[in-house]
Coordinates of C-alpha atoms and ligand atoms in Angstrom, one line a residue:
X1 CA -2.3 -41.8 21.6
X2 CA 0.2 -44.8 20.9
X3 CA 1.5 -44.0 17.2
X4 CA 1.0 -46.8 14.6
X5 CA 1.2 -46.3 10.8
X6 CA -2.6 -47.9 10.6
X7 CA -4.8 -45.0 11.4
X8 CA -3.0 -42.7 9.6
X9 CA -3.4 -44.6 6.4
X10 CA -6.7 -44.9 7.3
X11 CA -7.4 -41.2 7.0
X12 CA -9.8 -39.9 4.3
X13 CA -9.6 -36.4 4.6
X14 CA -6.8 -34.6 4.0
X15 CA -7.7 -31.8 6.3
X16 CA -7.1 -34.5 9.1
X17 CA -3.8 -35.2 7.8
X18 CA -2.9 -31.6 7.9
X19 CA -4.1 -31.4 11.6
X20 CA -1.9 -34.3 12.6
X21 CA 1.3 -33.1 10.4
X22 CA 0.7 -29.7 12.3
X23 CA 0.7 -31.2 15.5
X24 CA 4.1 -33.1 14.7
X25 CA 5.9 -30.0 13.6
X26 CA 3.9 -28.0 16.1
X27 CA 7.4 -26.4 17.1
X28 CA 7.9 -24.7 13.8
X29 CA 6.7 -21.1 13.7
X30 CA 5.5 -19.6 10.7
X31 CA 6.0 -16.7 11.7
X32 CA 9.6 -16.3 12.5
X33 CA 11.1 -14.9 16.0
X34 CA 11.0 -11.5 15.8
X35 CA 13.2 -10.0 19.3
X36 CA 16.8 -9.8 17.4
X37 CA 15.0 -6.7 14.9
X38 CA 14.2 -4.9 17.8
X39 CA 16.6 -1.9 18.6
X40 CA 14.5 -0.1 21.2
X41 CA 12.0 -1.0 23.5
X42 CA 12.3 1.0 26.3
X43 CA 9.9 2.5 28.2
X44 CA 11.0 6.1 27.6
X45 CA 12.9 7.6 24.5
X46 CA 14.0 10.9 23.7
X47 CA 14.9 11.3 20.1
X48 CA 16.6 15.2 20.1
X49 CA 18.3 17.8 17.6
X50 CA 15.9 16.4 15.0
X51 CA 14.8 17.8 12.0
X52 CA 10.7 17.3 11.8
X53 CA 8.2 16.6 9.4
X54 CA 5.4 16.2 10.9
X55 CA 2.7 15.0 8.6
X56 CA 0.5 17.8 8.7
X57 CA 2.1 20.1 5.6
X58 CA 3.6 22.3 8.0
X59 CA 7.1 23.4 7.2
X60 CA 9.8 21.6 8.8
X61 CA 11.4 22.2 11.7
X62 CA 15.2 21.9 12.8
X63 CA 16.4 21.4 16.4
X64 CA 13.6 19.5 17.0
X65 CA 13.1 16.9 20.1
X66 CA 10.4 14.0 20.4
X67 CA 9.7 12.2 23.7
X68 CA 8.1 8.8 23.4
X69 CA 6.2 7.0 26.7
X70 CA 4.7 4.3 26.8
X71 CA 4.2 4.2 23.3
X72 CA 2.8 7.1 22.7
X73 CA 4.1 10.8 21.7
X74 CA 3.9 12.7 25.2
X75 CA 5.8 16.0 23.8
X76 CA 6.9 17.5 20.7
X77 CA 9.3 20.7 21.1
X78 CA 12.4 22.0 20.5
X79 CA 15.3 20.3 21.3
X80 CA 15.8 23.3 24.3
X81 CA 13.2 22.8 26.0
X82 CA 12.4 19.4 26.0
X83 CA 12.3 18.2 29.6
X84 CA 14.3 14.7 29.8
X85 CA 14.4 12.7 32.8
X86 CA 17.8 10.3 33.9
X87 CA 16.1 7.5 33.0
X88 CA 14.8 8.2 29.2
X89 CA 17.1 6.9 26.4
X90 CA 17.9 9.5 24.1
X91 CA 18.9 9.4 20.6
X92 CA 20.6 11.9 18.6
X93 CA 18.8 13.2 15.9
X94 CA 21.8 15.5 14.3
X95 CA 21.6 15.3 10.5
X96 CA 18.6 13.0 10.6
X97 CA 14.8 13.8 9.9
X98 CA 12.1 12.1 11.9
X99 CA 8.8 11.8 9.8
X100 CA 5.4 10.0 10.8
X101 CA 5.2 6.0 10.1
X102 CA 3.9 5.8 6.8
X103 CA 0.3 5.1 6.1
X104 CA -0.1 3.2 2.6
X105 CA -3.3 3.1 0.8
X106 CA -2.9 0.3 -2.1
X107 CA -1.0 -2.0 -0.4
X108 CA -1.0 -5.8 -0.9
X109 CA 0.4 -9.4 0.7
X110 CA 0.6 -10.7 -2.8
X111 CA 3.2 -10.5 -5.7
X112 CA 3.7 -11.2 -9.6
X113 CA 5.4 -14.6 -9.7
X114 CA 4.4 -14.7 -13.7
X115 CA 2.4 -15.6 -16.1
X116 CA -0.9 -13.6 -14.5
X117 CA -0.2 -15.5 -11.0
X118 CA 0.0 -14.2 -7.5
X119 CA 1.5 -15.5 -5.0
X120 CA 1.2 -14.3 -1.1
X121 CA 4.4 -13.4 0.6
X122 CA 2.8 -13.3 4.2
X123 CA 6.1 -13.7 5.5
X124 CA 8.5 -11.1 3.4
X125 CA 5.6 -8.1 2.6
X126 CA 4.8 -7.1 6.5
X127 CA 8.8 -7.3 7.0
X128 CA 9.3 -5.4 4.2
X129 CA 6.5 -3.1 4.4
X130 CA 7.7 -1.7 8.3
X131 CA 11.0 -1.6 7.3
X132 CA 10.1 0.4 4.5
X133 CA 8.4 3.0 6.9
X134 CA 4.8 2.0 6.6
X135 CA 3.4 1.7 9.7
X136 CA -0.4 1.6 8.9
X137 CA -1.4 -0.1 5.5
X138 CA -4.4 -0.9 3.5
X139 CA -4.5 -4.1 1.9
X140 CA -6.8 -2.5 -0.8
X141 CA -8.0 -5.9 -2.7
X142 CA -6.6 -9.7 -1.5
X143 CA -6.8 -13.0 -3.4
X144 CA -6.0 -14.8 0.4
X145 CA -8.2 -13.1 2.6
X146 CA -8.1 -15.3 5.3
X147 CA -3.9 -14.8 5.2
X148 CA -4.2 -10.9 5.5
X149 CA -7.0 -11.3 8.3
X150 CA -4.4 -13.9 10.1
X151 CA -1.6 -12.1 9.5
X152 CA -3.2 -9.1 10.6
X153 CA -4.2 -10.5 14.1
X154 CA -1.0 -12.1 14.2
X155 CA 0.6 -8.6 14.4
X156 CA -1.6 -7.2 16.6
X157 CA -1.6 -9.6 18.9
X158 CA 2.3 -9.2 18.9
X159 CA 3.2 -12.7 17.3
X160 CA 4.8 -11.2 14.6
X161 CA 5.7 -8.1 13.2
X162 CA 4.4 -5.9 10.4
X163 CA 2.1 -2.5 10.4
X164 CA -1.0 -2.6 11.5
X165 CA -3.4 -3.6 8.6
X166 CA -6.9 -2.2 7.2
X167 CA -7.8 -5.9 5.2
X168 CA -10.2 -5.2 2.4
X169 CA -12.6 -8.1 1.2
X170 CA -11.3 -10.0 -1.7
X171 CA -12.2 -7.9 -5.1
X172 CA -15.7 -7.4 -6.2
X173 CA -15.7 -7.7 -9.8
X174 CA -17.8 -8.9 -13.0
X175 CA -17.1 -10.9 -15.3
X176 CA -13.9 -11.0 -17.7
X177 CA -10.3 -10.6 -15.7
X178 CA -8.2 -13.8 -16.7
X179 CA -6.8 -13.8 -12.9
X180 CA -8.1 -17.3 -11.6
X181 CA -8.2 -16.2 -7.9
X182 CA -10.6 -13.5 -8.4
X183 CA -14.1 -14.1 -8.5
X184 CA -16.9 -12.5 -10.7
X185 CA -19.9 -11.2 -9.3
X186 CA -23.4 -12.8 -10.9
X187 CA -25.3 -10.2 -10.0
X188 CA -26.1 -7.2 -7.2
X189 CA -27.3 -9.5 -4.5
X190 CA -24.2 -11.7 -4.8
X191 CA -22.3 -8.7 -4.0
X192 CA -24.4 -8.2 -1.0
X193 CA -23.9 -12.1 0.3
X194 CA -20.2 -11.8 -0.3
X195 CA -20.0 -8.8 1.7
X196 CA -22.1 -9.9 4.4
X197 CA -20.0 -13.1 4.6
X198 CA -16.2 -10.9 4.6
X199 CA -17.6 -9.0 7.2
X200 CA -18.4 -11.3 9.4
X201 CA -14.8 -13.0 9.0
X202 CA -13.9 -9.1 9.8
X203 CA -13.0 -7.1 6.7
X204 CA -12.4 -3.4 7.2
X205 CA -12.9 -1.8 3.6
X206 CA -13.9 -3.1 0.4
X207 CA -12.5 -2.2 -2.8
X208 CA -14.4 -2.8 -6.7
X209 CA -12.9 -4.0 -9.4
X210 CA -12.8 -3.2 -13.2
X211 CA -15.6 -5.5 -14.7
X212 CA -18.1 -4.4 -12.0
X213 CA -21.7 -3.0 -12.8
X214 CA -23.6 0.1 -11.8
X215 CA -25.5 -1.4 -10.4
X216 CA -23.4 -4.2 -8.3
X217 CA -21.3 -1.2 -7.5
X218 CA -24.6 0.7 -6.2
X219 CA -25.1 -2.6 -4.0
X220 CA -21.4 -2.3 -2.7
X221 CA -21.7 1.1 -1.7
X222 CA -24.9 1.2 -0.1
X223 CA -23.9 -2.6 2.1
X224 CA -20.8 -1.1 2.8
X225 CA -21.8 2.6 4.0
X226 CA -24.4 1.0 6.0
X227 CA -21.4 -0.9 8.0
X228 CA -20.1 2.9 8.3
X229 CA -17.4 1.1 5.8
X230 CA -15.7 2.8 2.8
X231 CA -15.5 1.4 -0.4
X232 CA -12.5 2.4 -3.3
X233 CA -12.5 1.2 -6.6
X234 CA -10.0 0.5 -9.8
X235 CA -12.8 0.9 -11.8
X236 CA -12.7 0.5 -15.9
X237 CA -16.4 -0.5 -16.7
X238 CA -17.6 2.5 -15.0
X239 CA -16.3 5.7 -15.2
X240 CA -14.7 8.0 -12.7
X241 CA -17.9 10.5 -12.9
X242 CA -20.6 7.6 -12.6
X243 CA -18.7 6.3 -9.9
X244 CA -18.7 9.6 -7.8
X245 CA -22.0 10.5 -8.8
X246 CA -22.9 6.9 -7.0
X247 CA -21.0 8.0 -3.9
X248 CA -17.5 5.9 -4.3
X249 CA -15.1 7.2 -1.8
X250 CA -12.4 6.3 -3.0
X251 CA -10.2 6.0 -6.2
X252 CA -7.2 4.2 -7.0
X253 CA -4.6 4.6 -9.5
X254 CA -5.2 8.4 -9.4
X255 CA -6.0 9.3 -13.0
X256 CA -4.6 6.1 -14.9
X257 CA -7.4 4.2 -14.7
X258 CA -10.4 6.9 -15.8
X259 CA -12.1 6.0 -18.8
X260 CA -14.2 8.8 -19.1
X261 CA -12.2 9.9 -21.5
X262 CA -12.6 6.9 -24.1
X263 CA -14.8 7.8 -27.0
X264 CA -17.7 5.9 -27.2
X265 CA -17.8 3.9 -23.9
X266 CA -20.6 1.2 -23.6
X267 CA -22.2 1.5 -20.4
X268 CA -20.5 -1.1 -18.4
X269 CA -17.9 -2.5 -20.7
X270 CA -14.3 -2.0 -19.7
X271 CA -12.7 -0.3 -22.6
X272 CA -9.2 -2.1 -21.7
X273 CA -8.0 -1.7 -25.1
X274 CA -8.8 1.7 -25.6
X275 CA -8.1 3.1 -22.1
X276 CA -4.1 4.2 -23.0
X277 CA -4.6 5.1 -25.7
X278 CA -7.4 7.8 -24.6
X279 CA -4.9 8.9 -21.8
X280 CA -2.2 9.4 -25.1
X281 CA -4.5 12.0 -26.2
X282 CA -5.7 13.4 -23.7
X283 CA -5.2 17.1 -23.6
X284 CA -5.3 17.8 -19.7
X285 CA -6.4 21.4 -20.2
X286 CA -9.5 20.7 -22.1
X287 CA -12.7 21.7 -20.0
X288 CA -14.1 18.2 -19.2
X289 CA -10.7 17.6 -17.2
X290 CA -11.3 20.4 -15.1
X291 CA -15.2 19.4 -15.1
X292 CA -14.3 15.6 -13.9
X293 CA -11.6 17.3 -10.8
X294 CA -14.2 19.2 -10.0
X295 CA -16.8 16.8 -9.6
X296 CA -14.3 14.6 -7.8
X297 CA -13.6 17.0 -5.3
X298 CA -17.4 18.4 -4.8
X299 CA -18.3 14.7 -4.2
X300 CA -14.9 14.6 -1.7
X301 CA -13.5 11.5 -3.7
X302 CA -10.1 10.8 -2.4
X303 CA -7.9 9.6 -5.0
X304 CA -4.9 7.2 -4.5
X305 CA -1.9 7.7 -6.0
X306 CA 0.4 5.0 -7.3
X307 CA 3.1 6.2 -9.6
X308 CA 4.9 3.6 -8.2
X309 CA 3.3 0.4 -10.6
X310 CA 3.0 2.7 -13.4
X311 CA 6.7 4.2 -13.3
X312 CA 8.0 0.3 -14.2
X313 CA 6.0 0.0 -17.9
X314 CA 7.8 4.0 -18.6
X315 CA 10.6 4.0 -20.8
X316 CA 13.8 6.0 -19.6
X317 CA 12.9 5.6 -15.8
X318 CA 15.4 4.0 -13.5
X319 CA 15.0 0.3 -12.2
X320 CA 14.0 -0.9 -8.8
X321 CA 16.6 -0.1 -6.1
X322 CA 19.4 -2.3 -6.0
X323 CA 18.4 -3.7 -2.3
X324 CA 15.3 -4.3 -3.8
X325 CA 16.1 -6.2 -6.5
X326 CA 18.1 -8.3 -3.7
X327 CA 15.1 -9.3 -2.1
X328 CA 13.8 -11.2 -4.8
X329 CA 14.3 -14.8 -5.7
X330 CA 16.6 -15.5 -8.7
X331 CA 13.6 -16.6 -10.9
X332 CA 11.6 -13.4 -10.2
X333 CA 14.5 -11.0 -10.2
X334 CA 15.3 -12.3 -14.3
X335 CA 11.4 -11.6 -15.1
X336 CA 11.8 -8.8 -13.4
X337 CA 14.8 -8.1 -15.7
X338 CA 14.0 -9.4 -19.2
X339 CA 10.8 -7.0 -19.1
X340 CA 12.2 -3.9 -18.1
X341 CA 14.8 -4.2 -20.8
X342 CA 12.6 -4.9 -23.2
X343 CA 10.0 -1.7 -22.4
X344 CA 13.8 0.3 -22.5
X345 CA 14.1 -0.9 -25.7
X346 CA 10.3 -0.1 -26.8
X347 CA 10.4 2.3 -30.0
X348 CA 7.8 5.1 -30.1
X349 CA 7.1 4.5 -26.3
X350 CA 4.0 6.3 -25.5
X351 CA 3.9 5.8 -21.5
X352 CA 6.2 8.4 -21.1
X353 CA 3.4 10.7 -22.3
X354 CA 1.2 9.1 -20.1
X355 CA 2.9 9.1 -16.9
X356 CA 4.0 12.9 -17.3
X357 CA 0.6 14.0 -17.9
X358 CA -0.9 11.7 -14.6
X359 CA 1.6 12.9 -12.4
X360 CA 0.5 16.6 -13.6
X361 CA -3.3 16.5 -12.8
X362 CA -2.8 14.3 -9.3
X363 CA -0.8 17.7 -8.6
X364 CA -3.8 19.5 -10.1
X365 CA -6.7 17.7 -8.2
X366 CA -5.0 18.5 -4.9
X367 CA -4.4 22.1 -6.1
X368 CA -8.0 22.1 -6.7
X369 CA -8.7 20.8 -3.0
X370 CA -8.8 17.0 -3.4
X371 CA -7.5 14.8 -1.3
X372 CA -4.6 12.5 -2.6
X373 CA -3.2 9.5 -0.7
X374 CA -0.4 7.1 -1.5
X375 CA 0.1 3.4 -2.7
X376 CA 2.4 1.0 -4.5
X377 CA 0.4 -1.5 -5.6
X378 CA 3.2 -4.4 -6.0
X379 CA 1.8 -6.1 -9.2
X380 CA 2.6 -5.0 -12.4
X381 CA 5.6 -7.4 -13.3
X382 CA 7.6 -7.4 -10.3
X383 CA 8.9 -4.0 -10.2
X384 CA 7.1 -2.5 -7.7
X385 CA 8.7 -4.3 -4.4
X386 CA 7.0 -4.2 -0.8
X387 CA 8.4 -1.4 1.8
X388 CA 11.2 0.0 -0.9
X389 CA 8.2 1.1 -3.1
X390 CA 7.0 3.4 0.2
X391 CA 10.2 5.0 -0.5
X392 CA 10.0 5.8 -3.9
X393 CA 6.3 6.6 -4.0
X394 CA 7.5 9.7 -2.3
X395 CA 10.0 10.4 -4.7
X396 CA 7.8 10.3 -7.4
X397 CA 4.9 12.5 -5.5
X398 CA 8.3 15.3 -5.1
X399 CA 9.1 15.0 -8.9
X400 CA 5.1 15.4 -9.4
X401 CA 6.3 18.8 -7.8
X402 CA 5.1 18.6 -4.2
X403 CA 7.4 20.0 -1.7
X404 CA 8.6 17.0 0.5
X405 CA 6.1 18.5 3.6
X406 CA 3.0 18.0 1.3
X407 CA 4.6 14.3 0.0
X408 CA 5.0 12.9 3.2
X409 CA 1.3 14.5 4.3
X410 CA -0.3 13.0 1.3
X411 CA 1.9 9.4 2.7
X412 CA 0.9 10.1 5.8
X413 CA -1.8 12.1 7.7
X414 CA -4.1 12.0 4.7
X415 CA -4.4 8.2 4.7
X416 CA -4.9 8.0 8.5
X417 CA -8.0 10.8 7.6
X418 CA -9.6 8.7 5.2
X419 CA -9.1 5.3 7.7
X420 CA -10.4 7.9 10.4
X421 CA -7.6 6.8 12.5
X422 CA -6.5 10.6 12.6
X423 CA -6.7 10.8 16.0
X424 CA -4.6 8.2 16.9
X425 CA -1.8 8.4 14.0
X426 CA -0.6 10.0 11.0
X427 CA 1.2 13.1 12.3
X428 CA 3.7 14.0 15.2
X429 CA 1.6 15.4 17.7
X430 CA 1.6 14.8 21.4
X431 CA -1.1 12.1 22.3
X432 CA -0.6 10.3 19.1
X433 CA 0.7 6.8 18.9
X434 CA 5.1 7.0 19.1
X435 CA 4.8 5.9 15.0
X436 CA 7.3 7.2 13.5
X437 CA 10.5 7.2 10.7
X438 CA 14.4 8.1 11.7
X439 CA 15.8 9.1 8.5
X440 CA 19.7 9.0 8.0
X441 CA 19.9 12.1 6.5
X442 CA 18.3 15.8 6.2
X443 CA 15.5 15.0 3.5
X444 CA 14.8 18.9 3.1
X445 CA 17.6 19.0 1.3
X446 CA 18.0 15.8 -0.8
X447 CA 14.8 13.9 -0.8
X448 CA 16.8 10.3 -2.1
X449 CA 17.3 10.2 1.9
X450 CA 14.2 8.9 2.3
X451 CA 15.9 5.3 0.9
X452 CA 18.4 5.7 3.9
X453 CA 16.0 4.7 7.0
X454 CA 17.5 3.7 10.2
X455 CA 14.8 2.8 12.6
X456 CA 11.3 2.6 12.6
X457 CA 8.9 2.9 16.0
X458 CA 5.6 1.2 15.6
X459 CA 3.9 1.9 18.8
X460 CA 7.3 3.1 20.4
X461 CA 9.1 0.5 19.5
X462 CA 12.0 0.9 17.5
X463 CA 12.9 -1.4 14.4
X464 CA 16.3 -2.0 12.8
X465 CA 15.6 -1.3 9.2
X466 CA 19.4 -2.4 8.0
X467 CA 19.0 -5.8 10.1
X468 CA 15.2 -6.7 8.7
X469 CA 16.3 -5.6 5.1
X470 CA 19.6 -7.8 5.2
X471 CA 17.7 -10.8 6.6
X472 CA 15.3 -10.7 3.9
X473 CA 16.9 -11.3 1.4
X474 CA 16.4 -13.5 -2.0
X475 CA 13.1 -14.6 -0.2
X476 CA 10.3 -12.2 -2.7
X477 CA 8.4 -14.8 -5.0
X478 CA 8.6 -17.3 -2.5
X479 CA 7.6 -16.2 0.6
Ligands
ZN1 ZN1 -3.7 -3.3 -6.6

């Protein structure tokens, strides 16, 4: 077509403009070329004198070797007896740990940019997120579904790279959340038709939100089981023990966001006000904590653990990693800044309380036989920072006082249970898919190594983390 200024001033519709500007800059990617954070893609690779962790609890193991082909795990022995062939590259593994790829629960594409806004960093998050170690994530709740379904066909069809992604439909929620991207549900069957609609666009979980109702949520379960689908919930308006008793199966937020413990709860009103203060005095021996873990695990609940969002409104915890902080965008980074100082200036701080006493009874419910999983949940006011919060999610779940075995199982092969993708990943077993974590550094003995990781496989192939970090830089908030 000849070009003349005429029809394009003639165009009505600025979806038609947006065709013909695409075609114009058809040569720009928006994804980004991907080859140069590649370390190893070779057929076969031999990573030897390893220690392992291998996702399922067990204890680790020194002198370990791991043979990837074709992608996937075809043996896991020790270093000994490991048969290597002339042509398989080999890596070694002295004073490094090998763990499984991560597999993140509460996991999202967008981030704080201020003021109760969201903005989607579909180019920085799945960078971030695999160099961070996550290999498999759950995108539990979206306000751009149609970028996390794209973005997650994108990666799979090897356009661009990121972990493979569960997308959950955007939040179902009632009325009263001041977040202008979130829709509220009118009523039951609106659930349904939302759900019916997402899951056609191909959602793969659905998560409820904190204004829901019973009976909404009763709708959302019983669409969603039909589909052979789960459903999780950061719930507020219902409590944790209607919730189970309506057959939820999942949690978030482990036990930070129970109200069951708030005196005089009207039946579907969030008590937002109330909810800390409940948690404040809660004593965590008194019977109907025991009742409410074991309910939760008799109804096989899985809760997800996020210490991460919560750990940035504590007084006298540390700040975000300094590479971290280096990924975000001057604007952000001071936001980020001002706010943490001013919650370390706080008097009378009472989230110290709080987070103590949640990080005691996740250890409990998992004592008791539940299953835990982990998140990060970037939101909160920008601490919480896509892949590096992987990282220190596992700190947290050691200072909780799991050993780092059970951490990196609760990051790990529980999440791939609950996806039932078990089979396929979560652990380092022979047959599995070659996802895994090289770890600078023996993590039985200092578990800060887990900040120091050198290449992540996804599918057997290996990732620089140093290069992807570095390039990646002052780009959070924006992109
Ligand atoms: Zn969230």
């Amino acid at each position: 077509m000849p070009y003349s200024k005429k029809p394009l001033l003639a165009l009505s519709r600025c979806t038609s403009l947006l065709v013909l500007l695409g075609g114009i800059f058809s040569s720009v990617n928006a994804y980004g070329v991907d080859e140069e954070f590649i370390n190893y893609d070779q057929n076969e690779i031999a990573i030897v004198n390893v220690t392992l962790i291998d996702g399922t609890g067990a204890p680790p193991k020194t002198n370990q070797a791991v043979l990837i082909k074709s992608g996937h795990i075809a043996a896991v022995d020790s270093a000994k007896d490991i048969k290597i062939s002339q042509t398989t590259t080999v890596i070694d593994g002295t004073g490094k740990t090998l763990i499984p790829g991560l597999v993140m629960m509460h996991e999202h594409m967008f981030y704080p940019t201020g003021n109760a806004h969201y903005t989607e960093m579909l180019y920085s998050f799945p960078r971030l997120y695999l160099a961070g170690g996550a290999t498999t994530v759950r995108t539990a709740g979206t306000t751009a579904p149609y970028g996390d379904l794209n973005l997650r066909d994108a990666i799979n069809s090897g356009k661009t790279m990121g972990p493979d992604i569960d997308v959950t439909a955007p939040y179902l929620n009632g009325p009263g959340l001041p977040i202008l991207k979130i829709k509220s549900l009118r009523d039951a069957q609106d659930a349904k038709n939302m759900m019916q609609y997402w899951d056609q666009e191909g959602v793969t979980s659905y998560k409820a939100y904190m204004h829901i109702h019973q009976d909404e949520l009763a709708q959302v379960l019983s669409s969603a089981h039909q589909r052979k689908r789960k459903v999780t919930g950061h719930l507020c308006s219902i409590t944790y023990k209607e919730a189970a008793e309506l057959g939820i199966d999942n949690l978030e937020h482990g036990f930070f966001a129970a109200t069951d413990f708030v005196k005089d709860k009207k039946k579907n009103q969030c008590p937002a006000a109330e909810l800390h203060q409940s948690l404040v005095d809660l004593d965590i021996n008194a019977p109907e904590v025991e009742a409410l873990i074991s309910l939760l695990v008799s109804k096989n609940v899985a809760l997800t653990s996020t210490l991460t969002v919560f750990e940035t409104f504590t007084q006298g915890r540390p700040k975000a990693y300094p590479l971290a902080l280096e990924a975000l965008i001057p604007q952000v980074r001071e936001q980020y800044e001002t706010r943490w100082q001013k919650i370390a200036q706080q008097e009378n701080a009472t989230w110290p309380i709080v987070f103590k006493k949640m990080m005691q009874l996740e250890k409990r419910f998992v004592e008791a036989g539940g299953t835990l999983m982990a998140g990060t949940d970037p939101t909160g006011y920008g601490g919480v920072i896509a892949g590096f919060s992987n990282q220190r999610q596992i700190e947290l779940l050691v200072e909780a006082g799991f050993s780092i075995q059970q951490a990196i199982k609760i990051a790990t092969l529980n999440g791939a249970t609950f996806l039932e993708r078990d089979t396929k990943i979560g652990s380092i077993e022979a047959g599995k898919q070659a996802d895994l974590v090289l770890i600078d550094g023996e993590l039985i003995n200092d578990t800060s190594a887990i900040r120091d990781m050198a290449v992540v496989f996804k599918h057997g192939v290996g990732y620089n983390v140093s290069k992807i970090v570095q390039q990646t830089k002052s780009v959070v908030g924006l992109h």
